[in-house]
Short mmCIF file of C-alpha atoms in Angstrom, two decimals:
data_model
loop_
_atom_site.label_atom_id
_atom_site.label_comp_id
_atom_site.label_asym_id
_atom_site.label_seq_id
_atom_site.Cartn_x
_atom_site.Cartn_y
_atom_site.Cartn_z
CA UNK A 7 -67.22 22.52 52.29
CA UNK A 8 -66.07 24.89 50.00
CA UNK A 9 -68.57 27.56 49.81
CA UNK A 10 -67.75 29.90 47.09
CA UNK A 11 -67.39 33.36 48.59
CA UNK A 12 -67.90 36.03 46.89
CA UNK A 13 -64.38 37.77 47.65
CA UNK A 14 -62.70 34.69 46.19
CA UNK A 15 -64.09 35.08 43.13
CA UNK A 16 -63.41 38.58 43.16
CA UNK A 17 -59.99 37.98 44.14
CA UNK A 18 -59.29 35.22 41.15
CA UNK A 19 -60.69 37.14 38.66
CA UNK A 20 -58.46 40.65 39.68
CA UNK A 21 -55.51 37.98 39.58
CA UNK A 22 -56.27 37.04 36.07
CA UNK A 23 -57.17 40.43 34.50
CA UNK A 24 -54.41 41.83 35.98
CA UNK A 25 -52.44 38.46 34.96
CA UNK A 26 -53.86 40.02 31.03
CA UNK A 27 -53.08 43.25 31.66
CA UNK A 28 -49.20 42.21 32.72
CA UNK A 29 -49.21 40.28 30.06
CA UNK A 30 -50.51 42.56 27.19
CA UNK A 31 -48.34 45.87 28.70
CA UNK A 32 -45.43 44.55 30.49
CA UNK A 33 -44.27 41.04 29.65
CA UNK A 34 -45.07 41.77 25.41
CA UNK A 35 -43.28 45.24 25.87
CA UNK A 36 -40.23 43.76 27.65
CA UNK A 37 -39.68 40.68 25.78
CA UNK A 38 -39.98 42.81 22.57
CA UNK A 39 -37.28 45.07 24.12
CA UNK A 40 -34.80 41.95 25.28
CA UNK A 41 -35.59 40.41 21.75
CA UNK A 42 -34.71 43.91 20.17
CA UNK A 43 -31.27 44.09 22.29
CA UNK A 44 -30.94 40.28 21.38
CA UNK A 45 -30.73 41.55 17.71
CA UNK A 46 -29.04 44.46 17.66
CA UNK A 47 -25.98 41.89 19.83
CA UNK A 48 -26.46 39.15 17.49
CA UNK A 49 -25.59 42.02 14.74
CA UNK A 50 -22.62 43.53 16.39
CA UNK A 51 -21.38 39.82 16.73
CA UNK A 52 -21.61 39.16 12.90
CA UNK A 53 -20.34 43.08 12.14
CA UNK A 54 -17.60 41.77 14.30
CA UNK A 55 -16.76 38.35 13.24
CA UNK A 56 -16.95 39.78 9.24
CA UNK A 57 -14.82 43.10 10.02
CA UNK A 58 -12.53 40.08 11.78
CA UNK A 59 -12.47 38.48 8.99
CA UNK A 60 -11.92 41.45 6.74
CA UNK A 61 -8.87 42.67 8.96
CA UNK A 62 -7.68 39.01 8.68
CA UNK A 63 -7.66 39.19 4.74
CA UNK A 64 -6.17 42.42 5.08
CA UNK A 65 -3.35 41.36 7.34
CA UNK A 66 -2.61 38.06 4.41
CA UNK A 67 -2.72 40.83 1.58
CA UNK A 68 -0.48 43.03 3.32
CA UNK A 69 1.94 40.04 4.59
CA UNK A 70 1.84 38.79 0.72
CA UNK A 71 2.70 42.26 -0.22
CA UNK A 72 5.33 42.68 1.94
CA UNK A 73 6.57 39.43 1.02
CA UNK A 74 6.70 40.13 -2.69
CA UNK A 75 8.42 43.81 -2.01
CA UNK A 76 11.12 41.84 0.11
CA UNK A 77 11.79 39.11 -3.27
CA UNK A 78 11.44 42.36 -5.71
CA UNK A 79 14.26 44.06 -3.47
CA UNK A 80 16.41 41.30 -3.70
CA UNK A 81 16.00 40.68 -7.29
CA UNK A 82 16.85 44.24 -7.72
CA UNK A 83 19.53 43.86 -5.33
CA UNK A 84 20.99 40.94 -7.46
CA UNK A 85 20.34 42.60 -10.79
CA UNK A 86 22.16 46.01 -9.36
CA UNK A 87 24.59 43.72 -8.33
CA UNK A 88 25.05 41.79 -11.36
CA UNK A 89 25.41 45.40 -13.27
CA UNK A 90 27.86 47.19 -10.70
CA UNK A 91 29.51 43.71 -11.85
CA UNK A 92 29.61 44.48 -15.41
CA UNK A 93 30.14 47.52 -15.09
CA UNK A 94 33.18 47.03 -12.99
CA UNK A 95 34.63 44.26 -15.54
CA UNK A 96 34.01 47.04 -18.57
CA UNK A 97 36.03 49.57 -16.45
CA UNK A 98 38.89 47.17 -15.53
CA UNK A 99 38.94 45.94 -19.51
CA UNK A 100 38.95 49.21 -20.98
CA UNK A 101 41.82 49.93 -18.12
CA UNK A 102 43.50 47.11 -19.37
CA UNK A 103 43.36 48.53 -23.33
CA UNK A 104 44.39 51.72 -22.50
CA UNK A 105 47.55 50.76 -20.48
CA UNK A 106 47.70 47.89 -23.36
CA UNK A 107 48.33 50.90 -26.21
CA UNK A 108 50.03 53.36 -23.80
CA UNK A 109 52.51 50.21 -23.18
CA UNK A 110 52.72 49.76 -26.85
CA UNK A 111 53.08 53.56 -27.80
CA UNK A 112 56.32 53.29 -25.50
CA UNK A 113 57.53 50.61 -26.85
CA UNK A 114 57.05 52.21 -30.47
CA UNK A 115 58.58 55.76 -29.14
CA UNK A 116 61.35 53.39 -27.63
CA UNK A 117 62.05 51.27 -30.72
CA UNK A 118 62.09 54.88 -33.04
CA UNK A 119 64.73 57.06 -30.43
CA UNK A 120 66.76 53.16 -30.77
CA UNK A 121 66.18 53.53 -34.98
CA UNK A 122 67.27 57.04 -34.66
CA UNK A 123 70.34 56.26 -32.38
CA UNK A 124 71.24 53.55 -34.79
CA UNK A 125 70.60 55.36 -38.06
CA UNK A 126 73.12 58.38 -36.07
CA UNK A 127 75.72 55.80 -35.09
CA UNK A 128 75.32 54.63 -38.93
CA UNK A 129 75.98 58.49 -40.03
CA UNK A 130 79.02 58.77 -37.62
CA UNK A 131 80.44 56.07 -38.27
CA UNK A 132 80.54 56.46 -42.50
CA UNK A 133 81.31 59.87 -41.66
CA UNK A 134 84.26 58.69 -39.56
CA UNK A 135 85.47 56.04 -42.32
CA UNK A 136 84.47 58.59 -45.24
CA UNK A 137 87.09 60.97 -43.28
CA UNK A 138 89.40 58.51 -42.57
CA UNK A 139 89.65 57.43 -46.43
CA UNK A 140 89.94 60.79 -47.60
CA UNK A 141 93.35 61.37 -45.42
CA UNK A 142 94.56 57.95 -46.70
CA UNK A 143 93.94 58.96 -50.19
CA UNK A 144 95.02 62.42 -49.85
CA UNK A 145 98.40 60.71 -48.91
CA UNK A 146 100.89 57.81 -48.68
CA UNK A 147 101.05 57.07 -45.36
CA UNK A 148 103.50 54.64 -43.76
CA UNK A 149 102.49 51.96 -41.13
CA UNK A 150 103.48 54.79 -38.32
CA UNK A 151 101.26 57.10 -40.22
CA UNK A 152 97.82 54.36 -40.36
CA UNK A 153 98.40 53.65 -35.90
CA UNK A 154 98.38 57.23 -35.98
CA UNK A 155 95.09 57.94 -37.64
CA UNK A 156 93.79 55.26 -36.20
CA UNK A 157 94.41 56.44 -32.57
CA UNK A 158 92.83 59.68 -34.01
CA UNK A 159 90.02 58.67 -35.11
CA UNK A 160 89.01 55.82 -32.23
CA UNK A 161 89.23 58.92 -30.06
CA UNK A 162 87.15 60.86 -32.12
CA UNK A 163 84.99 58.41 -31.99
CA UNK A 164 85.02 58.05 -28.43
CA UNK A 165 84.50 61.86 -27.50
CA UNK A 166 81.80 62.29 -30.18
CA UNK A 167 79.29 58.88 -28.79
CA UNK A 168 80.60 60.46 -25.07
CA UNK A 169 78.51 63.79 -26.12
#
C-alpha cells in the first residue's frame, strides 16, 4: 500500500527545508520591509492629518485676525469720522465768531461816521444860528430884512450838507 520510497521522503523533506529557508530569508525579510513601508505611511498620514490641522488653526487665526483688522478699521473709520466732525463744527464756529465781530466792527465804524455826521450837522447848524444871531444883533432888521436872512441862510445850509 503505501510503501515509503525513498524519493518521497527526500522530496518532503527538500519541501520543508526549503519551506525554512523561505521562511527565515524571504517571507521575514519582506514582511519586515511591507511592515517598514506600513510605518513610514502610517507616519506621513499623522504628519499629514497634524500639519492639516495646523494649517486649519492657522487659517481661524488668520480669519480672526483679519476679522479684528476689518472692526479696528472701522472704529478708526468712525473715530476719524467723528473728528473730521469736530473739527468741521470748530471751523464753522470760529467762522461764525469772526464774521460775528467783523459784523459788529461795522456796525461800530457805522454807528461812529453816523456820531461824527451828527456831531458835524450839530457844528453847522450852531454855526449857522451863531451867524445868523450875530447879523440880527449887529442890526435892526425889519420883517423884509428876517425872510431875507432866512432865505440866506436855508440856502447856505442847503449848499454846505450838498458838499
Amino acid at each position: 500500500m503505501l510503501t515509503l520510497n525513498l524519493n518521497l521522503l527526500y522530496t518532503v523533506v527538500n519541501i520543508l527545508v526549503l519551506f525554512l529557508l523561505l521562511r527565515k530569508f524571504l517571507y521575514k525579510p519582506v514582511m519586515n520591509i511591507i511592515a517598514q513601508r506600513q510605518k513610514q505611511v502610517d507616519d506621513a498620514l499623522n504628519a499629514a492629518e497634524t500639519s492639516k490641522q495646523e494649517a486649519a488653526a492657522a487659517l481661524n487665526d488668520a480669519q480672526a485676525k483679519l476679522h479684528n483688522v476689518d472692526a479696528e478699521a472701522a472704529a478708526r473709520r468712525t473715530a476719524y469720522e467723528q473728528q473730521a466732525e469736530k473739527d468741521k463744527q470748530q471751523l464753522l464756529a470760529d467762522a461764525q465768531k469772526q464774521a460775528d465781530a467783523i459784523l459788529a466792527e461795522g456796525k461800530a465804524a457805522a454807528e461812529a461816521e453816523r456820531q461824527h455826521k451828527l456831531r458835524q450837522a450839530d457844528a453847522q447848524t450852531t454855526a449857522l444860528a451863531r451867524a445868523m444871531c450875530e447879523k440880527l444883533l449887529a442890526r435892526n432888521l425889519n420883517e423884509q430884512d428876517d425872510a431875507r436872512l432866512l432865505d440866506d441862510l436855508l440856502e447856505k445850509a442847503g449848499t454846505e450838507n450838498g458838499k
